[in-house]
Coordinates of C-alpha atoms in Angstrom, one line a residue:
X1 CA 0.7 -0.5 0.5
X2 CA 1.4 3.4 -0.7
X3 CA 1.9 5.7 1.6
X4 CA -0.6 8.6 0.0
X5 CA -3.5 5.3 1.2
X6 CA -2.8 4.9 4.7
X7 CA -3.2 6.8 7.1
X8 CA -0.7 5.8 10.6
X9 CA -2.0 6.7 14.9
X10 CA 1.2 8.0 16.0
X11 CA 0.3 7.7 20.5
X12 CA 2.0 10.3 22.1
X13 CA 2.8 12.2 18.8
X14 CA 2.5 15.0 20.9
X15 CA 6.3 14.1 22.1
X16 CA 9.9 15.0 21.3
X17 CA 10.1 12.2 19.3
X18 CA 6.4 11.3 17.8
X19 CA 6.1 15.1 16.8
X20 CA 9.5 14.9 14.6
X21 CA 8.1 11.7 12.9
X22 CA 4.5 13.7 12.5
X23 CA 6.0 15.1 10.5
X24 CA 8.6 12.8 8.1
X25 CA 5.6 11.1 8.1
X26 CA 3.0 13.8 6.3
X27 CA 6.8 14.5 3.7
X28 CA 6.5 11.1 2.8
X29 CA 2.9 11.6 2.1
X30 CA 0.9 9.3 5.2
X31 CA -1.5 11.0 6.8
X32 CA -1.7 10.6 10.1
X33 CA -4.0 11.0 13.7
X34 CA -2.6 11.2 17.0
X35 CA -3.6 10.3 20.2
X36 CA -1.5 12.1 23.6
X37 CA -2.5 13.0 27.3
X38 CA -0.7 16.2 27.3
X39 CA 0.6 15.1 30.0
X40 CA 4.3 15.8 29.4
X41 CA 4.2 17.3 25.9
X42 CA 1.9 20.5 24.2
X43 CA -0.5 20.4 21.9
X44 CA 1.6 23.8 20.6
X45 CA 4.2 20.9 18.8
X46 CA 1.6 19.6 16.0
X47 CA 1.0 23.3 15.7
X48 CA 5.1 23.1 15.0
X49 CA 4.6 20.4 12.5
X50 CA 1.8 22.5 10.4
X51 CA 3.7 25.2 10.1
X52 CA 7.6 23.2 9.1
X53 CA 4.8 21.1 6.7
X54 CA 4.1 24.7 4.9
X55 CA 6.7 25.4 4.8
X56 CA 8.2 22.3 3.2
X57 CA 5.3 22.4 0.9
X58 CA 6.5 26.2 -0.2
X59 CA 9.5 25.1 -1.3
X60 CA 8.6 21.8 -3.1
X61 CA 7.1 21.8 -7.5
X62 CA 5.3 19.1 -6.9
X63 CA 2.0 18.7 -6.1
X64 CA 1.9 16.3 -3.3
X65 CA 1.1 18.7 -1.0
X66 CA -1.6 20.2 -1.3
X67 CA -3.1 19.6 1.9
X68 CA -0.7 22.1 3.5
X69 CA -3.3 24.8 3.0
X70 CA -5.3 23.0 5.1
X71 CA -5.9 23.5 9.1
X72 CA -3.9 22.6 11.8
X73 CA -6.6 20.7 13.1
X74 CA -7.3 18.8 9.8
X75 CA -3.7 18.2 8.7
X76 CA -3.7 16.3 12.6
X77 CA -6.7 14.9 13.9
X78 CA -5.9 15.0 17.2
X79 CA -7.5 13.1 20.4
X80 CA -6.7 13.6 23.4
X81 CA -6.6 9.9 24.9
X82 CA -4.6 8.7 27.1
X83 CA -3.8 4.9 26.4
X84 CA -4.8 3.8 30.2
X85 CA -8.0 4.5 28.3
X86 CA -9.3 2.0 26.1
X87 CA -13.5 2.6 25.9
X88 CA -10.7 6.9 25.1
X89 CA -9.2 4.2 22.1
X90 CA -11.7 2.6 20.6
X91 CA -13.3 5.5 20.5
X92 CA -10.7 6.9 18.2
X93 CA -10.5 3.8 15.7
X94 CA -14.3 4.7 16.0
X95 CA -14.5 7.6 14.3
X96 CA -10.9 7.2 11.8
X97 CA -11.6 3.6 10.6
X98 CA -9.1 3.8 7.9
X99 CA -5.9 3.8 10.2
X100 CA -4.5 1.5 9.3
X101 CA -0.7 1.4 11.4
X102 CA 0.6 2.5 14.1
X103 CA 3.1 3.9 15.4
X104 CA 4.0 3.7 19.3
X105 CA 5.2 5.9 21.5
X106 CA 2.9 7.2 24.5
X107 CA 4.6 5.6 27.7
X108 CA 6.7 6.9 30.6
X109 CA 10.0 7.0 29.6
X110 CA 12.8 8.1 32.1
X111 CA 14.9 5.8 34.8
X112 CA 15.6 7.7 37.4
X113 CA 11.6 8.7 37.6
X114 CA 11.2 4.6 37.1
X115 CA 12.9 3.8 40.2
X116 CA 10.8 6.0 42.1
X117 CA 6.7 5.4 40.9
X118 CA 7.9 1.8 39.7
X119 CA 4.9 1.3 39.3
X120 CA 3.5 4.0 37.9
X121 CA 5.3 2.7 35.0
X122 CA 4.8 -0.7 35.3
X123 CA 0.5 0.4 35.0
X124 CA 1.2 3.3 32.4
X125 CA 3.4 1.3 29.9
X126 CA 2.1 -2.3 30.6
X127 CA -1.5 -1.6 30.8
X128 CA -1.7 1.0 29.2
X129 CA 0.7 -0.9 25.4
X130 CA -1.9 -3.5 26.4
X131 CA -5.3 -1.5 25.6
X132 CA -4.1 -0.2 22.2
X133 CA -3.5 -3.8 21.7
X134 CA -6.5 -5.0 22.4
X135 CA -8.4 -1.5 21.1
X136 CA -6.1 -2.0 17.7
X137 CA -7.2 -6.6 17.1
X138 CA -10.6 -5.6 18.4
X139 CA -11.4 -3.1 15.5
X140 CA -8.0 -5.5 12.8
X141 CA -5.5 -3.0 12.4
X142 CA -2.6 -5.6 13.2
X143 CA 0.2 -3.8 12.7
X144 CA 2.5 -1.6 15.2
X145 CA 6.2 0.3 14.5
X146 CA 7.0 0.1 18.8
X147 CA 9.3 2.3 20.4
X148 CA 11.6 -0.2 22.9
X149 CA 14.8 1.0 23.8
X150 CA 18.5 -0.4 24.1
X151 CA 18.2 -0.3 28.2
X152 CA 16.7 -3.5 27.7
X153 CA 19.9 -4.6 26.3
X154 CA 21.2 -4.2 29.8
X155 CA 24.5 -3.7 30.5
X156 CA 25.4 -5.9 27.9
X157 CA 28.3 -8.4 27.2
X158 CA 29.4 -7.1 23.8
X159 CA 30.2 -3.2 22.7
X160 CA 28.5 -2.6 19.8
X161 CA 25.7 -4.2 20.4
X162 CA 23.7 -6.5 17.8
X163 CA 20.3 -7.3 18.3
X164 CA 20.7 -11.2 18.8
X165 CA 22.6 -9.5 22.4
X166 CA 20.2 -11.0 25.2
X167 CA 17.5 -8.9 26.4
X168 CA 17.8 -8.9 30.1
X169 CA 15.7 -7.9 33.4
X170 CA 16.9 -4.8 32.9
X171 CA 18.3 -2.7 35.2
X172 CA 15.4 0.3 35.9
X173 CA 12.1 -0.3 36.0
X174 CA 11.7 1.8 33.3
X175 CA 13.5 -0.7 30.8
X176 CA 11.5 -4.1 32.5
X177 CA 8.4 -2.1 31.2
X178 CA 10.6 -2.3 27.6
X179 CA 11.7 -5.7 27.9
X180 CA 8.0 -7.2 28.6
X181 CA 6.6 -5.9 26.2
X182 CA 8.7 -6.9 23.9
X183 CA 7.2 -10.7 24.7
X184 CA 3.8 -9.2 24.4
X185 CA 4.6 -7.8 20.9
X186 CA 6.2 -11.5 20.0
X187 CA 3.9 -13.5 22.1
X188 CA 0.8 -11.7 19.8
X189 CA 2.6 -11.9 16.6
X190 CA 3.4 -16.4 16.9
X191 CA -0.6 -16.4 18.9
X192 CA -1.7 -14.6 15.9
X193 CA -0.3 -17.1 13.1
X194 CA -2.1 -19.6 14.4
X195 CA -5.0 -18.5 14.9
X196 CA -4.8 -17.4 11.1
X197 CA -4.5 -21.4 10.4
X198 CA -7.1 -22.4 12.4
X199 CA -9.2 -19.0 11.1
X200 CA -8.0 -20.4 7.1
X201 CA -9.3 -24.3 8.0
X202 CA -12.3 -22.5 9.0
X203 CA -13.3 -20.8 6.4
X204 CA -12.5 -24.3 3.9
X205 CA -14.9 -25.4 5.9
X206 CA -17.8 -23.7 6.8
X207 CA -17.0 -21.0 3.6
X208 CA -20.8 -19.7 3.7
X209 CA -20.3 -18.6 7.6
X210 CA -17.9 -15.9 6.7
X211 CA -19.9 -12.7 5.0
X212 CA -16.5 -11.5 5.2
X213 CA -12.5 -12.8 4.6
X214 CA -10.4 -11.5 7.8
X215 CA -6.4 -11.4 7.9
X216 CA -5.5 -12.1 11.3
X217 CA -1.4 -12.2 12.0
X218 CA 0.3 -9.2 12.9
X219 CA 3.0 -7.2 11.8
X220 CA 5.8 -5.7 14.3
X221 CA 9.0 -3.6 14.6
X222 CA 10.5 -2.8 17.4
X223 CA 13.0 -0.2 17.4
X224 CA 15.0 -0.3 20.2
X225 CA 16.7 3.2 19.6
X226 CA 20.0 4.1 21.8
X227 CA 19.8 8.4 22.4
X228 CA 17.6 10.5 20.7
X229 CA 18.9 14.3 19.9
X230 CA 18.7 17.1 17.7
X231 CA 15.9 19.3 17.4
X232 CA 14.3 20.5 13.6
X233 CA 17.4 22.0 11.6
X234 CA 14.3 24.7 11.6
X235 CA 15.0 25.7 15.6
X236 CA 10.6 25.1 15.2
X237 CA 10.7 22.4 16.1
X238 CA 12.2 20.2 19.6
X239 CA 12.2 18.7 22.5
X240 CA 10.7 20.8 25.8
X241 CA 10.0 18.4 28.4
X242 CA 7.9 19.0 31.1
X243 CA 9.9 20.0 34.5
X244 CA 13.3 19.3 35.2
X245 CA 15.2 17.3 32.0
X246 CA 15.3 13.5 32.6
X247 CA 18.5 12.5 30.3
X248 CA 21.3 14.6 29.4
X249 CA 21.5 16.8 26.4
X250 CA 17.8 18.2 27.7
X251 CA 19.2 19.6 30.9
X252 CA 23.0 20.2 28.8
X253 CA 20.3 23.4 26.8
X254 CA 18.0 24.4 30.1
X255 CA 21.6 25.7 31.9
X256 CA 22.9 26.8 28.8
X257 CA 19.7 29.2 28.8
X258 CA 20.0 29.6 32.3
X259 CA 17.2 27.5 33.6
X260 CA 19.3 25.4 35.6
X261 CA 22.3 26.2 37.3
X262 CA 24.2 23.4 36.7
X263 CA 24.7 20.4 35.6
X264 CA 25.0 17.0 37.4
X265 CA 26.9 14.0 35.8
X266 CA 26.5 10.4 37.8
X267 CA 29.8 8.6 37.7
X268 CA 32.5 9.5 36.5
X269 CA 33.6 5.9 38.1
X270 CA 32.6 3.2 35.3
X271 CA 35.1 1.3 33.3
X272 CA 35.8 4.5 30.3
X273 CA 37.7 6.0 28.7
X274 CA 36.7 8.9 31.3
X275 CA 35.0 7.4 33.7
X276 CA 31.5 8.6 32.9
X277 CA 29.3 6.9 30.5
X278 CA 29.4 6.1 27.4
X279 CA 26.1 6.5 25.6
X280 CA 25.4 6.7 21.0
X281 CA 23.6 9.5 20.2
X282 CA 21.6 10.0 17.2
X283 CA 19.5 12.9 15.9
X284 CA 16.1 12.9 16.3
X285 CA 15.6 13.7 12.6
X286 CA 17.3 10.7 11.6
X287 CA 15.1 8.8 14.5
X288 CA 12.0 10.1 12.3
X289 CA 13.0 8.9 9.4
X290 CA 13.6 5.1 10.8
X291 CA 10.1 5.3 12.0
X292 CA 8.8 6.1 8.2
X293 CA 11.3 3.0 7.2
X294 CA 10.4 0.7 8.8
X295 CA 6.1 1.0 8.4
X296 CA 7.9 0.2 4.5
X297 CA 9.6 -2.5 5.3
X298 CA 6.2 -3.9 6.7
X299 CA 4.5 -2.8 3.5
X300 CA 7.0 -4.7 1.9
X301 CA 6.9 -8.3 3.7
X302 CA 3.3 -8.0 3.9
X303 CA 3.0 -7.7 0.5
X304 CA 4.6 -10.7 -0.2
X305 CA 2.0 -12.3 2.5
X306 CA 5.3 -12.3 4.9
X307 CA 4.1 -11.3 9.2
X308 CA 5.7 -11.6 12.2
X309 CA 8.5 -9.0 15.0
X310 CA 11.3 -8.2 14.6
X311 CA 13.6 -5.9 16.4
X312 CA 16.0 -3.5 15.2
X313 CA 18.5 -1.0 16.4
X314 CA 18.4 3.0 15.5
X315 CA 22.0 4.1 16.2
X316 CA 25.1 5.3 15.3
X317 CA 27.5 3.3 16.2
X318 CA 29.9 5.3 18.1
X319 CA 29.9 6.0 21.4
X320 CA 29.9 9.5 22.9
X321 CA 30.7 9.5 27.2
X322 CA 29.3 12.4 29.0
X323 CA 32.1 14.2 29.0
X324 CA 32.6 14.4 25.2
X325 CA 28.7 15.8 24.8
X326 CA 29.9 18.3 27.3
X327 CA 32.6 19.4 25.5
X328 CA 30.2 19.3 21.2
X329 CA 27.1 21.0 23.0
X330 CA 30.1 24.0 24.5
X331 CA 31.4 24.5 21.4
X332 CA 28.2 24.4 19.9
X333 CA 26.8 27.2 22.5
X334 CA 30.0 29.2 22.7
X335 CA 32.1 29.0 26.1
X336 CA 32.2 26.2 29.1
X337 CA 28.0 25.1 30.9
X338 CA 28.8 24.8 34.5
X339 CA 29.1 21.3 36.2
X340 CA 29.6 18.8 38.0
X341 CA 30.4 15.3 39.0
X342 CA 28.3 13.2 42.0
X343 CA 26.8 10.2 42.2
X344 CA 26.0 7.4 40.1
X345 CA 22.2 6.9 38.9
X346 CA 20.4 4.4 40.1
X347 CA 19.8 2.0 37.1
X348 CA 22.9 3.3 34.7
X349 CA 25.1 1.0 33.4
X350 CA 28.8 1.8 31.8
X351 CA 28.3 1.3 27.7
X352 CA 25.2 1.1 25.5
X353 CA 26.5 0.9 22.1
X354 CA 24.4 -0.3 18.8
X355 CA 25.5 -2.4 16.5
X356 CA 22.9 -0.4 13.7
X357 CA 23.7 -2.5 10.8
X358 CA 21.1 -4.8 10.6
X359 CA 19.0 -1.5 10.3
X360 CA 21.2 -0.3 7.9
X361 CA 20.4 -3.6 5.5
X362 CA 17.1 -4.9 6.1
X363 CA 15.3 -0.9 6.2
X364 CA 17.6 1.0 4.4
X365 CA 18.0 3.6 7.1
X366 CA 21.1 5.3 8.8
X367 CA 21.8 7.4 11.2
X368 CA 22.7 10.4 8.2
X369 CA 23.5 13.7 11.1
X370 CA 26.7 14.0 13.5
X371 CA 27.3 14.8 16.9
X372 CA 28.2 18.7 15.8
X373 CA 24.8 19.2 14.0
X374 CA 23.1 17.2 16.9
X375 CA 24.7 20.4 19.1
X376 CA 24.0 23.1 17.3
X377 CA 20.1 22.3 16.2
X378 CA 19.7 21.6 19.8
X379 CA 21.0 25.0 20.9
X380 CA 19.3 26.6 18.0
X381 CA 15.5 25.2 19.4
X382 CA 16.9 26.2 22.7
X383 CA 17.7 29.3 21.8
X384 CA 14.6 30.3 19.5
X385 CA 12.5 29.1 22.5
X386 CA 14.3 29.5 26.1
X387 CA 11.5 28.2 27.9
X388 CA 10.0 25.1 24.8
X389 CA 6.7 26.0 23.6
X390 CA 5.8 27.9 26.3
X391 CA 4.7 30.9 24.3
X392 CA 4.9 33.2 27.9
X393 CA 8.4 34.8 29.5
X394 CA 8.3 31.9 32.3
X395 CA 6.8 28.4 33.0
X396 CA 4.8 27.7 36.1

């Protein structure tokens, strides 16, 4: 099915990665419906998507962007629904029978916070996703791209990390939710193949009892991405965490604009060259394209009669330490930003660096943007939007 014929439901579509993916989907020719409870995001992100899509349309010589003149609420239908609200999710599918696949971002995502409120993480991430999967199945939408994480690898035995590295009972409740959900989605795909075979046998025996023929098989891609960073190169759209950021780069950006005093570096006694944790940072624009590539991969496989579940790493294959990232962002900002070394944070592991070659081959995807571009784009966004999507000068 061509992109122009498909409508994709994006859960968590007002968030950092979700909004960039919504824009990339529109630019590629998909139609999009967004679900978000706005607990850690802003509807303003979709207004920025709408603006950027209009800029893309104005610079294009093709007629592929005729819908760019539509108002934001028509171009990007939005439903403020929590994934824990099963009835609310069902109403979204009832209202949009054209939905053909789901990209699932919605959920809690902070390693440190998950150790303080684990029950919230298990409830939202696991119960909410099971709700979504059940509603999808009820409405015969059985194609999903799942936002997983490199945290499923725990403290991996091998760097860079290949997909066949064991997924483990991760060191944080957040990571464990991703591990459990990967198993749930895999189990669903396996069971759906059995259900489809039983259904086909029933069709052979009692064809007249079935007025419409269905396909009960699921397709799923689990995207284990590493550390998203950066912002849209325009400076119009970026990450806007509510409250104090949990991740390194948005925290540094808040220090740079004076909203926070200094960065805390959690530990400098890890078994790495400079003692700080190493992570594989990839530009959020590259990450958004990875989700489009996953949809295209499933379409090709389904056209060939192939279903099932497969995991891919999305990363650059290059790891940077916390001190490396501070140095790179200092360069983008043009001055030294204050930081202090504190105790280790529970749940952190020394090194998470991807082996992205499987995604390079099978998804025809590769991270293109450099560390310098990530930092420059992040600084452009934060400098132009010191309070994120909040239009007042001071956040309450």
